[in-house]
PDB file of N, CA and C in Angstrom:
ATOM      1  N   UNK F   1      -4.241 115.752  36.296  1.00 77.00           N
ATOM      2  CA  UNK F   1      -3.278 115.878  37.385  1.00 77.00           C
ATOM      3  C   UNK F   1      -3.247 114.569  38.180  1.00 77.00           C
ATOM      4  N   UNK F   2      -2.028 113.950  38.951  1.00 89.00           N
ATOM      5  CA  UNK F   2      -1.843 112.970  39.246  1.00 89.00           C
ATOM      6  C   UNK F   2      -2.374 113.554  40.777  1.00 89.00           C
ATOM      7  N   UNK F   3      -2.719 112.031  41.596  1.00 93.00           N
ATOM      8  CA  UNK F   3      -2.997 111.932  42.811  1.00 93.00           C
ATOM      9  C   UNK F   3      -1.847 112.127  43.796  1.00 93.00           C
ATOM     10  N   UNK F   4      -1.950 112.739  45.164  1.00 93.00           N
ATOM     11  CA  UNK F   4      -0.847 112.275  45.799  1.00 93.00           C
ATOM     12  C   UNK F   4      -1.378 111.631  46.892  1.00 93.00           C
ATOM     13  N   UNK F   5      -0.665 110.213  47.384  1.00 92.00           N
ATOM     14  CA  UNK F   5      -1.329 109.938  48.676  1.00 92.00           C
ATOM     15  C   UNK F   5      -0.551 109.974  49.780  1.00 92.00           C
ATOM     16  N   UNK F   6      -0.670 110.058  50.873  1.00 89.00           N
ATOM     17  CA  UNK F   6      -0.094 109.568  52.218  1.00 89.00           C
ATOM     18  C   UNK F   6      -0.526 108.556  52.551  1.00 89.00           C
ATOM     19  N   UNK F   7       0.967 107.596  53.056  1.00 86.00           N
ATOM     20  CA  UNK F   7       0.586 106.599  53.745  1.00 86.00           C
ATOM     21  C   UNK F   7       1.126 106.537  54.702  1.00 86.00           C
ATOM     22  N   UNK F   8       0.235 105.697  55.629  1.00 78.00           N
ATOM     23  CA  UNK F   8       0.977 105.396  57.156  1.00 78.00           C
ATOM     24  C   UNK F   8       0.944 104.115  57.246  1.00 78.00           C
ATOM     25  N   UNK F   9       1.939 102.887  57.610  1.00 73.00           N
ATOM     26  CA  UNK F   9       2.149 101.534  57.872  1.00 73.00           C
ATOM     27  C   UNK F   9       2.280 101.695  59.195  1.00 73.00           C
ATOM     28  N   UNK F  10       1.683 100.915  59.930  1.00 66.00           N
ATOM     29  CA  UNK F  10       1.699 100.691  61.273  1.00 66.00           C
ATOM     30  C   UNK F  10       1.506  99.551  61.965  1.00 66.00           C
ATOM     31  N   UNK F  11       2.531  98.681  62.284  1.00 66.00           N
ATOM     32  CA  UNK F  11       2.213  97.644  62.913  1.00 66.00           C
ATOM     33  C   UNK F  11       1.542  96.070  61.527  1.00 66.00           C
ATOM     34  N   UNK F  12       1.505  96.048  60.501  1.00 71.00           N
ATOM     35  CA  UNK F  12       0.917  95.853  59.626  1.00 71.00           C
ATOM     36  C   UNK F  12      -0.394  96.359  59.116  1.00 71.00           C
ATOM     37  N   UNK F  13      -1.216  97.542  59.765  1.00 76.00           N
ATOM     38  CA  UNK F  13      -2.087  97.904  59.084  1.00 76.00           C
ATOM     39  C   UNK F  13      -1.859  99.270  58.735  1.00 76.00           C
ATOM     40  N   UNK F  14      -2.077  99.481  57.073  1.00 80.00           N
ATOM     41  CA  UNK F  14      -1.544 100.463  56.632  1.00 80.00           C
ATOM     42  C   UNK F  14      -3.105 101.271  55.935  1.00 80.00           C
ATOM     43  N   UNK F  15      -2.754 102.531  56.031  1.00 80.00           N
ATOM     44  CA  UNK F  15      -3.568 103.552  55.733  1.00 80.00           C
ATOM     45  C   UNK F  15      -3.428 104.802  54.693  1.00 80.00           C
ATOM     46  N   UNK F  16      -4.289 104.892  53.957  1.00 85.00           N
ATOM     47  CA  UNK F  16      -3.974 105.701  52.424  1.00 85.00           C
ATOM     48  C   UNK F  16      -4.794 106.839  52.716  1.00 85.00           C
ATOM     49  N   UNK F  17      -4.663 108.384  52.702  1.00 87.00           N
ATOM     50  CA  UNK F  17      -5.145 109.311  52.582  1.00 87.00           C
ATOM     51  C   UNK F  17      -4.590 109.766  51.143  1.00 87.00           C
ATOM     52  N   UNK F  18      -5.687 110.172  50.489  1.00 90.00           N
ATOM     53  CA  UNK F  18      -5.737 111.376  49.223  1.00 90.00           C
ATOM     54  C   UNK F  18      -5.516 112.581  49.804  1.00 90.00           C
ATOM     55  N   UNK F  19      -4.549 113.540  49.358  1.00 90.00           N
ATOM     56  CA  UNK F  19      -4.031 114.321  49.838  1.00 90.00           C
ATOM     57  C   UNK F  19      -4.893 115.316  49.398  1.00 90.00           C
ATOM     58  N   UNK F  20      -5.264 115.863  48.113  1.00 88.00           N
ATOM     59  CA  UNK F  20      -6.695 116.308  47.290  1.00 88.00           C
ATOM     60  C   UNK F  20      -7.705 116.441  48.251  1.00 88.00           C
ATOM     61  N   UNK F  21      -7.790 115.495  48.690  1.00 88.00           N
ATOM     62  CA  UNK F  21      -9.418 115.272  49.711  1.00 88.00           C
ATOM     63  C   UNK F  21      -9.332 116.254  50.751  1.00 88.00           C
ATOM     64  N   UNK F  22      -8.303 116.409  51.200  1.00 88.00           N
ATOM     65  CA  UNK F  22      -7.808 117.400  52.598  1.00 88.00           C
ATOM     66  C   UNK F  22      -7.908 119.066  52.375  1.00 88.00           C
ATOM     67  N   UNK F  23      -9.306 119.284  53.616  1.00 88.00           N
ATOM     68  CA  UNK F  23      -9.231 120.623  53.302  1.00 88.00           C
ATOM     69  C   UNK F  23      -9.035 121.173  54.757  1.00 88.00           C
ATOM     70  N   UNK F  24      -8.451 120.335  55.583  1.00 89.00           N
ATOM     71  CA  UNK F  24      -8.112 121.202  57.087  1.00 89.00           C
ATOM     72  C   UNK F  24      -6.870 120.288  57.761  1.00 89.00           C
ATOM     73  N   UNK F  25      -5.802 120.529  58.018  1.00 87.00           N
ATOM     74  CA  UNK F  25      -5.179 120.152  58.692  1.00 87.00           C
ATOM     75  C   UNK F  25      -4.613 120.404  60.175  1.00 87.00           C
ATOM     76  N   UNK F  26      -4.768 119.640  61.289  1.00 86.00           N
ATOM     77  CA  UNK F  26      -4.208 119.762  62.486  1.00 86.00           C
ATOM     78  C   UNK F  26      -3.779 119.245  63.018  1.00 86.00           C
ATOM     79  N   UNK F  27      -2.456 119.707  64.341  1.00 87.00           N
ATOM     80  CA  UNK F  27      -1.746 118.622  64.878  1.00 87.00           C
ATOM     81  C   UNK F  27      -1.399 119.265  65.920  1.00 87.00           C
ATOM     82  N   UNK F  28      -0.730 118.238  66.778  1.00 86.00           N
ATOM     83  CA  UNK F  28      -0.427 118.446  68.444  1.00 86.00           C
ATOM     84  C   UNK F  28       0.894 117.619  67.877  1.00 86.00           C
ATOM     85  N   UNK F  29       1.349 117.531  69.269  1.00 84.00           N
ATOM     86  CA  UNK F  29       2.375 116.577  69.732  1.00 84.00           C
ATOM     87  C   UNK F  29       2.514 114.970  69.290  1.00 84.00           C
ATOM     88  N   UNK F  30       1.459 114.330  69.298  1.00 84.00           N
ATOM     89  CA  UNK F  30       0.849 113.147  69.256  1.00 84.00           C
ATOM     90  C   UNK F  30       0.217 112.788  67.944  1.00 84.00           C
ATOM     91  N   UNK F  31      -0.517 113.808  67.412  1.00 84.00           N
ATOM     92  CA  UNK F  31      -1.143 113.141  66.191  1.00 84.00           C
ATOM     93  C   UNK F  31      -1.658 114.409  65.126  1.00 84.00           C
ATOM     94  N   UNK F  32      -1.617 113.740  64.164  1.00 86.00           N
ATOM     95  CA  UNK F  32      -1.805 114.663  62.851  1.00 86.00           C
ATOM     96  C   UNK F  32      -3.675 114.218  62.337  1.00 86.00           C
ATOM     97  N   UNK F  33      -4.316 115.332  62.673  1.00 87.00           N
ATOM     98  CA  UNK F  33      -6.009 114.993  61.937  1.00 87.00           C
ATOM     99  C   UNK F  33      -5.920 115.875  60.856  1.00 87.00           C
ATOM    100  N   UNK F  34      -6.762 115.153  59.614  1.00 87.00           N
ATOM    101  CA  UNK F  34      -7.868 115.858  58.424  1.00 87.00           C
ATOM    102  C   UNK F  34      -9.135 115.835  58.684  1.00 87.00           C
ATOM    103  N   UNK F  35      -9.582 117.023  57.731  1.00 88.00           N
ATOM    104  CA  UNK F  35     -10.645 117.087  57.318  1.00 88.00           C
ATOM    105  C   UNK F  35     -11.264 116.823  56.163  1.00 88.00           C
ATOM    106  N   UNK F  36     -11.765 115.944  55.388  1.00 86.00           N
ATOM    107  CA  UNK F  36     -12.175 116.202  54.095  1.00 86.00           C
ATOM    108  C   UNK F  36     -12.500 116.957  53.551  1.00 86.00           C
ATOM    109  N   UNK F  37     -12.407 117.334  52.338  1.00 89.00           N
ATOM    110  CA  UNK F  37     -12.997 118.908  51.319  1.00 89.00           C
ATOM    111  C   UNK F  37     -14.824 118.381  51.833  1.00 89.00           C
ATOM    112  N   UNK F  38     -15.595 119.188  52.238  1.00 88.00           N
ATOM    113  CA  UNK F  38     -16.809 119.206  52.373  1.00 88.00           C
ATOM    114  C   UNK F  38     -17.677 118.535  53.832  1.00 88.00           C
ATOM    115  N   UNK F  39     -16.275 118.058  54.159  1.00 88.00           N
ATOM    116  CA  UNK F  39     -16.686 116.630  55.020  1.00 88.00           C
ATOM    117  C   UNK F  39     -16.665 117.362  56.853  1.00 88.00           C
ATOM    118  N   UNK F  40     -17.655 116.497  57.950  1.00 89.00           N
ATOM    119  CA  UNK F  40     -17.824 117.457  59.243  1.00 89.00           C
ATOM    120  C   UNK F  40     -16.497 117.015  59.743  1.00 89.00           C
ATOM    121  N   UNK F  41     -16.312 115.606  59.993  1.00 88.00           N
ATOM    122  CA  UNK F  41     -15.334 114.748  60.731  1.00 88.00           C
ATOM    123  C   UNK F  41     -14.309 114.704  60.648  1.00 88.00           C
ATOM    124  N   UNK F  42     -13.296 114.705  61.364  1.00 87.00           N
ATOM    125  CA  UNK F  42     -11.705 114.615  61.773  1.00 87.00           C
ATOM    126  C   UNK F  42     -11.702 113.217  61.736  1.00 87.00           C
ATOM    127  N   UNK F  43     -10.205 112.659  60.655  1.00 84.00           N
ATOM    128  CA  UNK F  43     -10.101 111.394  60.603  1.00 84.00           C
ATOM    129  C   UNK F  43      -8.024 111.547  60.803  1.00 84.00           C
ATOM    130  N   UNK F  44      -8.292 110.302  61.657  1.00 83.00           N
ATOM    131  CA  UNK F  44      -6.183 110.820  62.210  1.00 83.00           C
ATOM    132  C   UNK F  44      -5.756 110.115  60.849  1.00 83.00           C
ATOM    133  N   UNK F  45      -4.392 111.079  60.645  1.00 82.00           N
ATOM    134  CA  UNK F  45      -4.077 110.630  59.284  1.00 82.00           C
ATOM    135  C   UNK F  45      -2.216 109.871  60.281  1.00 82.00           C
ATOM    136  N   UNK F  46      -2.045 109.961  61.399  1.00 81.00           N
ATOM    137  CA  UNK F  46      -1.054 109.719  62.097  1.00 81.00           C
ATOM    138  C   UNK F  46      -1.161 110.096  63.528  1.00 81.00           C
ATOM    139  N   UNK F  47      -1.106 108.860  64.550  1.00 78.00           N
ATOM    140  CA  UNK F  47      -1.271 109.227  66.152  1.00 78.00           C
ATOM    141  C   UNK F  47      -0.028 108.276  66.349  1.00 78.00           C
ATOM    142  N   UNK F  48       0.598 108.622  67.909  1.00 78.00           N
ATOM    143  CA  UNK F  48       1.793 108.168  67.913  1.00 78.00           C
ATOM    144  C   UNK F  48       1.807 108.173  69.417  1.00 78.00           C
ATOM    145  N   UNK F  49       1.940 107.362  70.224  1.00 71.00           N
ATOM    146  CA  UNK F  49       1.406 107.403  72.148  1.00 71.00           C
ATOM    147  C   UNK F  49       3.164 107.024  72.775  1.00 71.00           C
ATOM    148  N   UNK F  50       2.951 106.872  74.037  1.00 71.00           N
ATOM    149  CA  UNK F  50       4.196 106.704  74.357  1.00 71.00           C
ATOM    150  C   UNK F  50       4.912 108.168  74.659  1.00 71.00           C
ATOM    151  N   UNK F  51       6.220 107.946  74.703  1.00 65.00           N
ATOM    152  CA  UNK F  51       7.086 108.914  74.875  1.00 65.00           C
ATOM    153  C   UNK F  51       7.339 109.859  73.456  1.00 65.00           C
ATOM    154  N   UNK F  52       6.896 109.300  72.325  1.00 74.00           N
ATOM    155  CA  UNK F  52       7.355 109.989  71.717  1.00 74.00           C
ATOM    156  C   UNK F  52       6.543 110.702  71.047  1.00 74.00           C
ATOM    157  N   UNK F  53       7.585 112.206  70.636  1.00 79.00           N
ATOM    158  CA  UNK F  53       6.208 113.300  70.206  1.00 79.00           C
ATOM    159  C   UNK F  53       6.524 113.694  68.243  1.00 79.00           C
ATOM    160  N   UNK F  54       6.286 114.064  67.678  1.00 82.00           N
ATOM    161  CA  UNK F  54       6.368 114.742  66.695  1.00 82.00           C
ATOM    162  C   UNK F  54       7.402 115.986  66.771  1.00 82.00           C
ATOM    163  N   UNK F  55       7.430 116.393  65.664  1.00 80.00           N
ATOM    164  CA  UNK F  55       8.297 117.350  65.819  1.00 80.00           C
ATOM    165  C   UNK F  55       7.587 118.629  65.450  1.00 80.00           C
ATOM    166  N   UNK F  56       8.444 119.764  66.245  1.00 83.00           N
ATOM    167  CA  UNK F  56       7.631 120.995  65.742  1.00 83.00           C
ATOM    168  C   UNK F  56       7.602 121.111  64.201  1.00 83.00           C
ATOM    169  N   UNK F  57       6.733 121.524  63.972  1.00 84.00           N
ATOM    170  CA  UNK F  57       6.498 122.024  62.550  1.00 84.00           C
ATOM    171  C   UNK F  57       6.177 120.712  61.232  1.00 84.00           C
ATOM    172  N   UNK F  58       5.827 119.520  61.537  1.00 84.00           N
ATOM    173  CA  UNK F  58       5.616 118.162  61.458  1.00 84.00           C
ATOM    174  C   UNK F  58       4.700 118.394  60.267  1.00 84.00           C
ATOM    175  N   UNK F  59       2.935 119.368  60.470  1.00 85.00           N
ATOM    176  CA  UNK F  59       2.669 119.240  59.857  1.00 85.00           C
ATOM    177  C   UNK F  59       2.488 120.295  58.699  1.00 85.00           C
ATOM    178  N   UNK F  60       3.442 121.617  58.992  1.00 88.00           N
ATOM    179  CA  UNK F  60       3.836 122.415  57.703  1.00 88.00           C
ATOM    180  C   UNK F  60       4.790 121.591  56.897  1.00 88.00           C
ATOM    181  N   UNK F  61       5.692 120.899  57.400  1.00 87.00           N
ATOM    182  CA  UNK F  61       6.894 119.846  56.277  1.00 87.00           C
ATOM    183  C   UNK F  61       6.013 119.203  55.654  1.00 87.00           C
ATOM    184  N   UNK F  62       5.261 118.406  55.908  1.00 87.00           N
ATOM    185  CA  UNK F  62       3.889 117.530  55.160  1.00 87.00           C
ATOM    186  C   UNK F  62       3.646 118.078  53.986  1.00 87.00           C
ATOM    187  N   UNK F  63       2.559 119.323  54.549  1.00 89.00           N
ATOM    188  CA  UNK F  63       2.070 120.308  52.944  1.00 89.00           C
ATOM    189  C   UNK F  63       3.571 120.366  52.397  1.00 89.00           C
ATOM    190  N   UNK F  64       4.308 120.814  52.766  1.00 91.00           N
ATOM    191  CA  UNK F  64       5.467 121.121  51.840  1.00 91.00           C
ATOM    192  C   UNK F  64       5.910 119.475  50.777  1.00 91.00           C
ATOM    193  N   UNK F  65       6.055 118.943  51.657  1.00 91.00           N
ATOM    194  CA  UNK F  65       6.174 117.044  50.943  1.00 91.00           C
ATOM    195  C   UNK F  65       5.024 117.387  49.902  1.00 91.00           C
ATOM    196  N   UNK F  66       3.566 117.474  50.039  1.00 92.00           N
ATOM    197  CA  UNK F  66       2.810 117.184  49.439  1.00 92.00           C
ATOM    198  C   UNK F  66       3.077 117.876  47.671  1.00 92.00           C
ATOM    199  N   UNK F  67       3.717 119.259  48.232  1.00 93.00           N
ATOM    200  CA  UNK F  67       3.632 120.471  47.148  1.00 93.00           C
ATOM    201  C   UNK F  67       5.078 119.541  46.399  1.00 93.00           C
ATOM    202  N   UNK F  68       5.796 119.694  46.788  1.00 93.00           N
ATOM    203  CA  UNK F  68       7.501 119.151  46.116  1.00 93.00           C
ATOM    204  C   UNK F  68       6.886 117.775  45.001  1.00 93.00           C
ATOM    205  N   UNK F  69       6.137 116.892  45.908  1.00 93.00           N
ATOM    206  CA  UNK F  69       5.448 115.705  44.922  1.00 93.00           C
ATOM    207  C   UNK F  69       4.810 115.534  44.193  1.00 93.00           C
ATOM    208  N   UNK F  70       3.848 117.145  43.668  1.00 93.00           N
ATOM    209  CA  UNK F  70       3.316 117.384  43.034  1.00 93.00           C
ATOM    210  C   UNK F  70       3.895 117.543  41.937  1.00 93.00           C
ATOM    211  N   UNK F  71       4.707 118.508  42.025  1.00 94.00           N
ATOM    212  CA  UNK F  71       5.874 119.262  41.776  1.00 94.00           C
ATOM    213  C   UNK F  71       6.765 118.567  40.430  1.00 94.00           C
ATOM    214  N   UNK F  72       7.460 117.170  41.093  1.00 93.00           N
ATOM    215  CA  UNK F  72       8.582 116.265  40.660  1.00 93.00           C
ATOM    216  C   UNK F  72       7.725 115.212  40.247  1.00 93.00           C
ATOM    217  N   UNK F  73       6.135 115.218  39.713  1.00 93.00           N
ATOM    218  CA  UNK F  73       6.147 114.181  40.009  1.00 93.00           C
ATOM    219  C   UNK F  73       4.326 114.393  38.943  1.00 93.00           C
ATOM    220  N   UNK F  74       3.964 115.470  38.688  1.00 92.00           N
ATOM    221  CA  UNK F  74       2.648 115.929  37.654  1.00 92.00           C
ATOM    222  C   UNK F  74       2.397 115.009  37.088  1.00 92.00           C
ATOM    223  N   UNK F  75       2.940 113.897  36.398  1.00 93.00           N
ATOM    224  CA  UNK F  75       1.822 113.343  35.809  1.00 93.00           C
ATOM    225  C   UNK F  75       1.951 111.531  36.208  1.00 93.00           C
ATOM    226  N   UNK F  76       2.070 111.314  37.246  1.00 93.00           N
ATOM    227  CA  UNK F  76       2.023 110.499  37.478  1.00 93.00           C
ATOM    228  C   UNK F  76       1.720 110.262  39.529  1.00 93.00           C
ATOM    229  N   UNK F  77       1.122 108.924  39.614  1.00 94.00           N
ATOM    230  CA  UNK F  77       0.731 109.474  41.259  1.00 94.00           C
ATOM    231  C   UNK F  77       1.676 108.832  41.733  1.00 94.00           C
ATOM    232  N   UNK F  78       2.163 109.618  43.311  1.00 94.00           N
ATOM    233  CA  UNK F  78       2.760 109.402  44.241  1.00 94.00           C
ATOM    234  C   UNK F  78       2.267 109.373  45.540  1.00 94.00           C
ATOM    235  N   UNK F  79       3.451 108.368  46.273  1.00 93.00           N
ATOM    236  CA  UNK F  79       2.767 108.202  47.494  1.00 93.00           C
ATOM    237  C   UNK F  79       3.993 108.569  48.583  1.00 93.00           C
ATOM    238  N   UNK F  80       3.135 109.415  49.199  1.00 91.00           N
ATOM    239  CA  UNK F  80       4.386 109.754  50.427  1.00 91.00           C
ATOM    240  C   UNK F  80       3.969 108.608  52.121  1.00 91.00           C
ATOM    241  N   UNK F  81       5.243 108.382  52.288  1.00 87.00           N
ATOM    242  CA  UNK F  81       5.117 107.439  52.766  1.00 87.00           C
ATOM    243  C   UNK F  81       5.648 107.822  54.543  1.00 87.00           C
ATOM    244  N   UNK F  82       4.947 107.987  55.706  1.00 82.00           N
ATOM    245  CA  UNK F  82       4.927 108.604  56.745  1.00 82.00           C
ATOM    246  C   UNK F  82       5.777 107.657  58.035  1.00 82.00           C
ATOM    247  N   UNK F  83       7.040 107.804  58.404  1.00 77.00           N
ATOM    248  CA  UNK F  83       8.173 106.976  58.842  1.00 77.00           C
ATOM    249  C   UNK F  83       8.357 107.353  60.009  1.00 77.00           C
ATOM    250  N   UNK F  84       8.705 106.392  61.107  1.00 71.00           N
ATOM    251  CA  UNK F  84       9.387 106.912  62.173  1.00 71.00           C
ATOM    252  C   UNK F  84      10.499 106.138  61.787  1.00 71.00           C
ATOM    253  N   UNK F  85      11.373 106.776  62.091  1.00 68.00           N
ATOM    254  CA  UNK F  85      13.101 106.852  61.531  1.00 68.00           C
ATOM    255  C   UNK F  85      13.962 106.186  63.048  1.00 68.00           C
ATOM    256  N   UNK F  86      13.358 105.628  63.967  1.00 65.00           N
ATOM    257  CA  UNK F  86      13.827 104.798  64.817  1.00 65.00           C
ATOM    258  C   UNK F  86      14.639 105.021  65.613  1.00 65.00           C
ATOM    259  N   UNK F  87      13.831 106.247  66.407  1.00 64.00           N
ATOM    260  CA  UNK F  87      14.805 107.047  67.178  1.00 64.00           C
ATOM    261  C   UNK F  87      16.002 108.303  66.436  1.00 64.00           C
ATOM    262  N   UNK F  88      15.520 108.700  65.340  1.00 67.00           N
ATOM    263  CA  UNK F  88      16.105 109.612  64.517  1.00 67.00           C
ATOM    264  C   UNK F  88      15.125 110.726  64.262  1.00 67.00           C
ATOM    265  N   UNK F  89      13.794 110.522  64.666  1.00 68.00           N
ATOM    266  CA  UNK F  89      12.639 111.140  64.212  1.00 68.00           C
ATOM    267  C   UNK F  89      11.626 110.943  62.743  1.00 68.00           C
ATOM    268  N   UNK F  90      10.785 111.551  62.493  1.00 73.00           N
ATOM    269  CA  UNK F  90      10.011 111.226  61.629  1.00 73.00           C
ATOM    270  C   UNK F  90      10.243 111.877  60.632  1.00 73.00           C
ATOM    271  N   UNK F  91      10.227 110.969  59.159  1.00 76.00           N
ATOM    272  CA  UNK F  91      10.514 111.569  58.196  1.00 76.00           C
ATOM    273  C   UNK F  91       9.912 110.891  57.400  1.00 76.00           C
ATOM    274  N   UNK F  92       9.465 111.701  55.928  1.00 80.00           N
ATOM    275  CA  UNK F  92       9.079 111.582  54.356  1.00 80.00           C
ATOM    276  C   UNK F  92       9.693 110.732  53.353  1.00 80.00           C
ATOM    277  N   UNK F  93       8.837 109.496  53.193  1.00 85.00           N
ATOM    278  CA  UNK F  93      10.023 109.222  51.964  1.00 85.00           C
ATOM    279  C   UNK F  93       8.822 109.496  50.437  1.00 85.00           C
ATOM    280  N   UNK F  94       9.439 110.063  49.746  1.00 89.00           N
ATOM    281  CA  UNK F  94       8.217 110.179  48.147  1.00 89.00           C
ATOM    282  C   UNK F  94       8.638 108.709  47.208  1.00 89.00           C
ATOM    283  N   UNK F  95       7.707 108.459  46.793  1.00 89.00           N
ATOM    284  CA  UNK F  95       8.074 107.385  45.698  1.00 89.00           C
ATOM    285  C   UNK F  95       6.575 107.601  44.659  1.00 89.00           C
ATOM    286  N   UNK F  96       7.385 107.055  43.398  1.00 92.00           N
ATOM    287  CA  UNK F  96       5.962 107.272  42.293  1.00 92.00           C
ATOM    288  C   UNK F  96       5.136 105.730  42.943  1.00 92.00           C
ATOM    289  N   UNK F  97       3.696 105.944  42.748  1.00 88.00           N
ATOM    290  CA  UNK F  97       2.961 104.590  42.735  1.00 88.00           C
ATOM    291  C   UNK F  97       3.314 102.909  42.396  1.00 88.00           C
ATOM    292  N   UNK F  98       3.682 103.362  40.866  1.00 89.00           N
ATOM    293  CA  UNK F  98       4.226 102.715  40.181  1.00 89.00           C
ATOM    294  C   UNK F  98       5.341 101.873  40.889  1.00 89.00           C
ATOM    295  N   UNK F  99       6.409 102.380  41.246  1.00 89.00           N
ATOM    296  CA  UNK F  99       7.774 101.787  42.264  1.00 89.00           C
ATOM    297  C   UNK F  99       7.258 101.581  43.355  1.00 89.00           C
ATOM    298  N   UNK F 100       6.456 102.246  44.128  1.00 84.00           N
ATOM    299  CA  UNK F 100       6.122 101.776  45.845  1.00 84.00           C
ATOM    300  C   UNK F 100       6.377 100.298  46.333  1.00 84.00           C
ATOM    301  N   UNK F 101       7.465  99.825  46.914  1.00 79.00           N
ATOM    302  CA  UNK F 101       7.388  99.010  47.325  1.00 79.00           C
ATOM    303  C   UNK F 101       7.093  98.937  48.938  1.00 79.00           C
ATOM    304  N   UNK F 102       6.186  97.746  49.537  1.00 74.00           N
ATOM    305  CA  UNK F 102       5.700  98.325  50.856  1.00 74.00           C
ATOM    306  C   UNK F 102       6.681  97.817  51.676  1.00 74.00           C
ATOM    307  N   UNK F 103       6.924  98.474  52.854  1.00 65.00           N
ATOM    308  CA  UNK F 103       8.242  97.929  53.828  1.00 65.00           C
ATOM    309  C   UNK F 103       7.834  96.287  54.629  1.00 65.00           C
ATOM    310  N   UNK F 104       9.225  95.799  53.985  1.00 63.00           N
ATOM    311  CA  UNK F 104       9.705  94.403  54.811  1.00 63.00           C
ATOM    312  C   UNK F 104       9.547  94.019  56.052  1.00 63.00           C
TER     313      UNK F 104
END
């Protein structure tokens, strides 16, 4: 079975979670934490300060991204890629590994 990862680019430093690895997910307004399968510690997989918040239901669409990429996408890994849409809100883009090109 192929990997799926999340990524977050931020500012130029970008961050890869294995989606596999995740056995707890939580979120507020502000930021999205995991847990690792086995693991004690909360690591933010997305925090966001300022005025702006997430959207309800932010991190059920996620699992759902995660499942669809599994989905379209079995034998080869993908990386979902975690966007603020620039005053449009936050959104998913999927791409296979292979194609990922990282943003300009």
């Amino acid at each position: 079975m192929a990997d799926v990862w999340l990524l977050h680019d931020h500012l130029g430093e970008t961050e890869l979670f294995r989606a596999d690895a995740i056995e707890h997910l939580k979120s507020d307004r502000q930021q999205i934490v995991a847990r690792r399968v086995g693991g004690d510690n909360y690591t933010t997989i997305l925090h966001i300060s300022g005025r702006k918040e997430l959207p309800e239901g932010f991190a059920v669409d996620l699992l759902r991204a995660i499942g669809k990429a599994r989905q379209d996408h079995p034998d080869e890994d993908t990386v979902i890629v975690l966007r603020d849409d620039f005053g449009r809100g936050w959104k998913y883009e999927t791409q296979v590994l292979s194609a990922y090109k990282p943003p300009a």
